[in-house]
Coordinates of C-alpha atoms in Angstrom, one line a residue:
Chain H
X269 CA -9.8 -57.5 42.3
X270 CA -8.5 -55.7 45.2
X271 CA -10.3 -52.7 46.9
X272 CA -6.9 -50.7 45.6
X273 CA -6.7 -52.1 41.9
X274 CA -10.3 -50.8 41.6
X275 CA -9.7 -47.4 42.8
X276 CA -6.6 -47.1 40.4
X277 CA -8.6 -48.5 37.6
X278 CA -11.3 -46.3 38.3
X279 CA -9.1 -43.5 38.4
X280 CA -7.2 -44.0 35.6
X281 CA -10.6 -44.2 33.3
X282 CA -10.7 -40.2 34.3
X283 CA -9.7 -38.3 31.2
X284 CA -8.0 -35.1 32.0
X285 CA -6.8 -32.3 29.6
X286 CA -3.6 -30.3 30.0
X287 CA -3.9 -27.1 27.9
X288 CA -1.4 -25.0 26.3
X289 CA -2.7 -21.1 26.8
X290 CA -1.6 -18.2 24.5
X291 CA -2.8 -19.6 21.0
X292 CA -4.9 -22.5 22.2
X293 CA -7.2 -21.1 25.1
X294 CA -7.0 -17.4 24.0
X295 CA -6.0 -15.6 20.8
X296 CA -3.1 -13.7 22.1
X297 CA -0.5 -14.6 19.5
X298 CA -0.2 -11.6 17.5
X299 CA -0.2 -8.8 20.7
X300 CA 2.4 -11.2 21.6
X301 CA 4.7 -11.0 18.8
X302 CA 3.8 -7.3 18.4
X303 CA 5.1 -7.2 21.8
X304 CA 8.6 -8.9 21.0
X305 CA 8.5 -6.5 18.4
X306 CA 8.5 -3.5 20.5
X307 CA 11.0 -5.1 23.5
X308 CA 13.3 -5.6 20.7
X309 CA 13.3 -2.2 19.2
X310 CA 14.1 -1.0 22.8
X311 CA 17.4 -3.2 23.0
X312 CA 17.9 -1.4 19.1
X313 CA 17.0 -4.8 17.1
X314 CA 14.4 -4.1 14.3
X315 CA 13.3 -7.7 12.9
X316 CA 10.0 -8.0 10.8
X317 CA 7.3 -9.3 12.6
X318 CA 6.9 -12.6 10.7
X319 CA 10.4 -13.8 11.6
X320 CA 9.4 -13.4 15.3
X321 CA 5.8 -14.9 15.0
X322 CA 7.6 -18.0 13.8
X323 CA 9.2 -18.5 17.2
X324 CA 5.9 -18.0 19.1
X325 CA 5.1 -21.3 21.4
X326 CA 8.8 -21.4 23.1
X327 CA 9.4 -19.4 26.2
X328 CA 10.4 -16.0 26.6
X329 CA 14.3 -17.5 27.1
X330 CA 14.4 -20.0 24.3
X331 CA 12.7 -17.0 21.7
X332 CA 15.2 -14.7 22.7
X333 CA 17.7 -16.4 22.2
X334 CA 16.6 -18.0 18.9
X335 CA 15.8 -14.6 17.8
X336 CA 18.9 -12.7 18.1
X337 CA 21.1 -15.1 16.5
X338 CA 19.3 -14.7 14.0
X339 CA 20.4 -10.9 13.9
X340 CA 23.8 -12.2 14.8
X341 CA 23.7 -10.6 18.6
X342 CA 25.2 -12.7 21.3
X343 CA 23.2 -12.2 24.4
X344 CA 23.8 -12.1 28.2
X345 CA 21.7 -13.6 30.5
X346 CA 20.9 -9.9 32.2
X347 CA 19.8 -8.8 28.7
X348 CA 17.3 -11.8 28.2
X349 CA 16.0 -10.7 31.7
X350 CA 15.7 -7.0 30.4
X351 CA 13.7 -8.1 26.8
X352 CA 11.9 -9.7 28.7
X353 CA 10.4 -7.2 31.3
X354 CA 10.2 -5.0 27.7
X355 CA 7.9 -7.5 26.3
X356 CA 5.4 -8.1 29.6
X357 CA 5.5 -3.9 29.8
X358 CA 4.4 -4.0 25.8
X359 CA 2.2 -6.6 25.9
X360 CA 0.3 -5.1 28.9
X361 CA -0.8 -2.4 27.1
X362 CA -1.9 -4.9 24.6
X363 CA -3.7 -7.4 26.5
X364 CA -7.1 -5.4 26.5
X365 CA -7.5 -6.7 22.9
X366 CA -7.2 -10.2 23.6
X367 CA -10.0 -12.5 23.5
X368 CA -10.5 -16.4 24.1
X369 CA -10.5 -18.5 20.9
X370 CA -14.1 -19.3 19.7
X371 CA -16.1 -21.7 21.8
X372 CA -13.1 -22.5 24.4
X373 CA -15.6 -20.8 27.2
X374 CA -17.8 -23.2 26.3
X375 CA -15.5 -26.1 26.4
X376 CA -14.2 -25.3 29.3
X377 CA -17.8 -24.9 31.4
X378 CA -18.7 -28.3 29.7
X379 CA -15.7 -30.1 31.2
X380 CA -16.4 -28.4 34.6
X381 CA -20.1 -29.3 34.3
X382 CA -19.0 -32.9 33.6
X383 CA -16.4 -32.9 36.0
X384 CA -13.6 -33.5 33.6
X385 CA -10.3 -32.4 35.4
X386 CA -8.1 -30.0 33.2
X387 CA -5.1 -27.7 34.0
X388 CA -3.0 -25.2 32.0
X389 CA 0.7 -25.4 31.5
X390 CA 2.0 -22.3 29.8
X391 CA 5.7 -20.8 29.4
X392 CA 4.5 -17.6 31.0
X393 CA 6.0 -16.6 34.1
X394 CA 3.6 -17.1 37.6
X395 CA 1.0 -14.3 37.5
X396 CA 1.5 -13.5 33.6
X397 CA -1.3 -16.0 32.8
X398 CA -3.8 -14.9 35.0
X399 CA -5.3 -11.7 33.2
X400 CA -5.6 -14.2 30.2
X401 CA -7.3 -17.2 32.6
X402 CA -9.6 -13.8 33.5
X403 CA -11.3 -14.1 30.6
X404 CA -12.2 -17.4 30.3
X405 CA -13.7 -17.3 33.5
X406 CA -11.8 -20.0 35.4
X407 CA -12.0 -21.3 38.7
X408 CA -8.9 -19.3 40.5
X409 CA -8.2 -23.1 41.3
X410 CA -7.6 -24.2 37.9
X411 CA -4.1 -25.5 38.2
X412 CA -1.6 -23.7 36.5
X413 CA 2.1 -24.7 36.0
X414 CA 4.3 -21.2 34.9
X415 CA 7.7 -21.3 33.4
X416 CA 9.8 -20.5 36.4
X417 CA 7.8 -23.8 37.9
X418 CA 10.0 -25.8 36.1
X419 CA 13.4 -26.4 34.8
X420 CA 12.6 -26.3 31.0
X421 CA 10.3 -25.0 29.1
X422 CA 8.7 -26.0 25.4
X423 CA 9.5 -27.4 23.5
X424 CA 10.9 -29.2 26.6
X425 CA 8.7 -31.5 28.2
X426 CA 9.0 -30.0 31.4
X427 CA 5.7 -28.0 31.8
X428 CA 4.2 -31.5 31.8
X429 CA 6.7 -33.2 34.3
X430 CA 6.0 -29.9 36.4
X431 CA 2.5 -30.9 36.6
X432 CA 2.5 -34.2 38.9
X433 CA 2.8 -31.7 42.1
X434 CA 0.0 -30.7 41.1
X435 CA -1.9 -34.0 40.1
X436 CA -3.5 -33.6 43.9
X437 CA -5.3 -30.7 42.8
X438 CA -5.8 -31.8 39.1
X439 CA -8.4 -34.8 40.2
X440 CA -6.1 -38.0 38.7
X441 CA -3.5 -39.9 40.6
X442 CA -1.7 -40.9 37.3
X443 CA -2.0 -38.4 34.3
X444 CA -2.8 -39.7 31.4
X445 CA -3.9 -36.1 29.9
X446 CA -5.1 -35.2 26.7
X447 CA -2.4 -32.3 26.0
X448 CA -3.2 -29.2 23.6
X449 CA -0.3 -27.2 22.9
X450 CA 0.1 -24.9 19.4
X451 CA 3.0 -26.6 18.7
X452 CA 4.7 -30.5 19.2
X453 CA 6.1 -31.1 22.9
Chain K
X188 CA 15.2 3.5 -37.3
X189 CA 13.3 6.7 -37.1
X190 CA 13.6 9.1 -34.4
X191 CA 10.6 8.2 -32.8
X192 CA 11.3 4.5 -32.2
X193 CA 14.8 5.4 -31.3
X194 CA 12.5 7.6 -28.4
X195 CA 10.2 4.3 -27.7
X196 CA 13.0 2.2 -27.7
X197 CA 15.2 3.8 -25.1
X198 CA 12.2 4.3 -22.8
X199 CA 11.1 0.8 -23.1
X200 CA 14.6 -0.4 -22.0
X201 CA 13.9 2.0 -18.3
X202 CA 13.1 -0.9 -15.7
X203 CA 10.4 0.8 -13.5
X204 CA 8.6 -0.7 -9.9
X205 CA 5.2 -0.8 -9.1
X206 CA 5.0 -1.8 -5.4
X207 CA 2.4 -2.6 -2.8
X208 CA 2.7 -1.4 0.4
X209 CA 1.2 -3.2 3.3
X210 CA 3.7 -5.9 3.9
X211 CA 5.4 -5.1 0.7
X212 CA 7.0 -1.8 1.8
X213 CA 6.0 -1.6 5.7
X214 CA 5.4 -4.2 8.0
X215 CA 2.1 -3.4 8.7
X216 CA 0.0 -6.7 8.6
X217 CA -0.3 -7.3 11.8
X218 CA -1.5 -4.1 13.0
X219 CA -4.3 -4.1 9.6
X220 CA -5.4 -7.6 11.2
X221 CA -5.9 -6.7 14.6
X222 CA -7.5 -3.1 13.4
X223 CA -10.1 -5.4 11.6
X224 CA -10.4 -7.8 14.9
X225 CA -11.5 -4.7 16.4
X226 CA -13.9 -3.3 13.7
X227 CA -15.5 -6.6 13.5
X228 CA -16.3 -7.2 17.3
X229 CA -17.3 -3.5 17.0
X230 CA -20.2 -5.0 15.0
X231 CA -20.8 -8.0 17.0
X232 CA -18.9 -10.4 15.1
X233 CA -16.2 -12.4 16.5
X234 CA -13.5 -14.0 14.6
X235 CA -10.1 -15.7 15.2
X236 CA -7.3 -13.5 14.6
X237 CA -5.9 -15.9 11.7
X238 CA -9.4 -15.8 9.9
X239 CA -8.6 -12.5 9.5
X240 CA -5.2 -12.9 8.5
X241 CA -5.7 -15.5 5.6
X242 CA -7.7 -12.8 3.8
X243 CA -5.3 -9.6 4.4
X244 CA -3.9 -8.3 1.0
X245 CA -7.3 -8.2 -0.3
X246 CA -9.1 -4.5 -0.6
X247 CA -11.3 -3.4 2.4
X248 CA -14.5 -4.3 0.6
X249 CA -13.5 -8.1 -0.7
X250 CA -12.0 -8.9 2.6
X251 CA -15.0 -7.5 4.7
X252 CA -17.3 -9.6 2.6
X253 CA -15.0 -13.1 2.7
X254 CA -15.0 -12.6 6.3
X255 CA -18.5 -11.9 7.1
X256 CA -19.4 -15.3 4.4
X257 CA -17.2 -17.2 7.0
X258 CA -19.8 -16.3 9.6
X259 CA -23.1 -16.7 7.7
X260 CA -23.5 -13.0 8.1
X261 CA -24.4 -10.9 4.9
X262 CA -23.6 -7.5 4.4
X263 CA -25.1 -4.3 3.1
X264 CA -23.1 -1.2 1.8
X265 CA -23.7 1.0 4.8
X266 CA -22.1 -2.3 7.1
X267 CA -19.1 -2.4 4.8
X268 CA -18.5 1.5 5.1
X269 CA -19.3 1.7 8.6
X270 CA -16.6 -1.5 8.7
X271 CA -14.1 0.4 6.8
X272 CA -14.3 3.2 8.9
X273 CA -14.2 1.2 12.2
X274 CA -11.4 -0.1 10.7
X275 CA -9.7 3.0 10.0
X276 CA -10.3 4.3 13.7
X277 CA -8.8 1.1 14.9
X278 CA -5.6 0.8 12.8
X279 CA -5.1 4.6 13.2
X280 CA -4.4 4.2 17.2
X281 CA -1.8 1.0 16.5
X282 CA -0.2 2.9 13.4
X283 CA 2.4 4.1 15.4
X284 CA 3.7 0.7 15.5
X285 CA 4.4 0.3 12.2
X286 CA 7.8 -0.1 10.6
X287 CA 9.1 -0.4 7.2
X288 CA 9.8 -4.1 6.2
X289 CA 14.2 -4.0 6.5
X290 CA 15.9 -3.0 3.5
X291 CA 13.1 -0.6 2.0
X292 CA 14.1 2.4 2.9
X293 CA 18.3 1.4 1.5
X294 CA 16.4 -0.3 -1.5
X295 CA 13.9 2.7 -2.6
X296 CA 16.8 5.6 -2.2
X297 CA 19.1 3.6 -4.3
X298 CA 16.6 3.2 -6.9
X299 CA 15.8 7.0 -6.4
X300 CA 19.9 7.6 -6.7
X301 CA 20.3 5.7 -10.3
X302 CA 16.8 7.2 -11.9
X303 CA 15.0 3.9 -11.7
X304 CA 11.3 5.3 -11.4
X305 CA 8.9 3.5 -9.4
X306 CA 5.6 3.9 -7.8
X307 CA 2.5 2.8 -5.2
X308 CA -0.1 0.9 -5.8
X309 CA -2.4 -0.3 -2.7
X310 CA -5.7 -1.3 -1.6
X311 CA -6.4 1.7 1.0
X312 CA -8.5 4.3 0.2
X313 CA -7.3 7.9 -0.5
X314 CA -4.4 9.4 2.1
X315 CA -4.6 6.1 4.2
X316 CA -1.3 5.0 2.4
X317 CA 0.4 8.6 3.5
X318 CA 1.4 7.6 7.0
X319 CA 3.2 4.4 5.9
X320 CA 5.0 6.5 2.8
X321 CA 6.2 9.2 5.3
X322 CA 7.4 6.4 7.2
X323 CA 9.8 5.5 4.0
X324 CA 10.6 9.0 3.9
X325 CA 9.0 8.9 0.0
X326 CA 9.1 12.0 -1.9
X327 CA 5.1 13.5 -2.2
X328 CA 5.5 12.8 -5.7
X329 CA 5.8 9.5 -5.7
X330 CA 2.8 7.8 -7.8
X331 CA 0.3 6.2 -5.7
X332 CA -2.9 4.7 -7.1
X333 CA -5.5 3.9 -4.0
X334 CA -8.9 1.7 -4.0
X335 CA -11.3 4.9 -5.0
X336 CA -9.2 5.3 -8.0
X337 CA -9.7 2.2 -9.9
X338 CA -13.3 0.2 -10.3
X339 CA -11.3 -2.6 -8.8
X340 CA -9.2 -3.8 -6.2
X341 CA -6.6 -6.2 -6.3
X342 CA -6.6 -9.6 -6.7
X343 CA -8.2 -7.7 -9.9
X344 CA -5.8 -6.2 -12.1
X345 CA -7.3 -2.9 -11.8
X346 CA -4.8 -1.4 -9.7
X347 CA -2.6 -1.7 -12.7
X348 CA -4.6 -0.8 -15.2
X349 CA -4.6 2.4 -13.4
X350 CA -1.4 3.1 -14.0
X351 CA -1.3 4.6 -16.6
X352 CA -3.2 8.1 -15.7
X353 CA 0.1 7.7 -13.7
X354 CA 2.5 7.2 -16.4
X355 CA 3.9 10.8 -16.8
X356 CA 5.0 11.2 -13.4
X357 CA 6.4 7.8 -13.1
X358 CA 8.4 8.2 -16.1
X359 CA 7.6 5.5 -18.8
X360 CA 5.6 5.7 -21.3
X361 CA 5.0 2.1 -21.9
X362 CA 4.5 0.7 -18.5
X363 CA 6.7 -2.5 -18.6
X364 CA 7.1 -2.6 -14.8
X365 CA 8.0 -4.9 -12.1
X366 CA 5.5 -5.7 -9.7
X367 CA 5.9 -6.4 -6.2
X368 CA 2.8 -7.7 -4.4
X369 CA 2.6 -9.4 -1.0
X370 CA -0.3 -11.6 -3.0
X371 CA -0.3 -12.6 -6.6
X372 CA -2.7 -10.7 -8.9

């Protein structure tokens, strides 16, 4: 076996995990939707809360959109960028009461301890995960792939074909990652 | 047919509605599960916000105790009132957020236009359902049985079976209502 093949081999026995963030790192789905709730109210849309927790898991664009046909509303692409900025302003004053999911901390010091490679992939925008990637304690070089890192978001597979720029920092040359999202990519 | 059945008879035929209110009237669930979040950690207890979730439409005290079974924990009656009160505090600073569910407030003025009586019955404690009624823009004499005014809460009966008390003001002598609950009782 060549010097190479055993370095690929070897490399490719490295598990890795690519997690998902709001609902599967920290418990942040409900400020969320509460969130969406008040955004929408500010473009005058009042929808009950459980028909926009149901669209939790896409990004920002995609739940938008999906919500407001539901309400019939056609929507233009400078209005998705002002629900939007509603919904980071509302959910800012409601991110104090987030907190990680139970023993996630702890997962995530084991892999570090173990020196199991993981990154996050989230359909957040750059910066937005960050307060939430505060509380878990991370290593500021955790990798991190945001929404407006890539050309689609979930349920598109694009936050994982975002990642293999980032493969350098994530430890593995090819990823085969364990992925942990809230809902099917 | 005497007079007095021809009385009996035409009150029996009066539909009436007995409603619940937290997610039956306003869309309030969210806001009660992150207020208990809040009392709990308050405590030292941490739970998952859909813990606390699966276990909303149950009375302060039932829903305290399930909970604090998940954990192993077990609870005296000063911990559940201190609880209830944290709880209180908690759900009184996101109240503001709360909305009623769309439709209610079309749905209970047409009733009130064609003489359909109907009334409250919920799991809060006395003047906790006020906020969410003047939110509906209710009448002050709308019935309203609360928690301290029956032995028990729902999923018990009891909230019906203290009804009747009610029965004058809601307009029926034989309570043959309707009952809309977010949970079956």
């Amino acid at each position: 076996m060549s010097s190479k093949a055993q370095v690929y081999k070897s490399q490719e026995t490295v598990p890795a995990f690519l997690f998902d963030l709001d609902g599967t790192l920290v418990d942040s789905v409900y400020q969320h939707v509460l969130a969406w709730r008040e955004a929408l109210e500010r473009v005058g849309t009042q929808l009950s809360v459980w028909r926009i927790h149901r669209r939790i898991g896409m990004s920002g664009g995609l739940l938008v959109n999906a919500l407001l046909r539901e309400t019939g509303h056609s929507i233009t692409q400078t209005d998705e960028l002002r629900l939007q900025t509603f919904h980071a302003e509302a959910y800012a004053k409601l991110a104090a009461q987030v907190r990680p999911l139970p023993g996630v901390v702890e997962l995530l010091q084991h892999l570090s301890a173990v020196k199991v490679p993981f990154a996050n992939a989230t359909s957040g925008l750059i910066d937005s995960p960050r307060p939430a990637l505060d509380l878990l304690s991370l290593n500021s070089s955790i990798p991190i792939v945001t929404r407006d890192q890539v050309r689609h978001a979930k349920p598109d597979p694009g936050s994982l074909s975002g990642l293999p720029r980032r493969q350098k920092c994530v430890g593995v040359r090819r990823l085969r990652a364990r992925c942990s999202f809230d809902r099917d990519v």
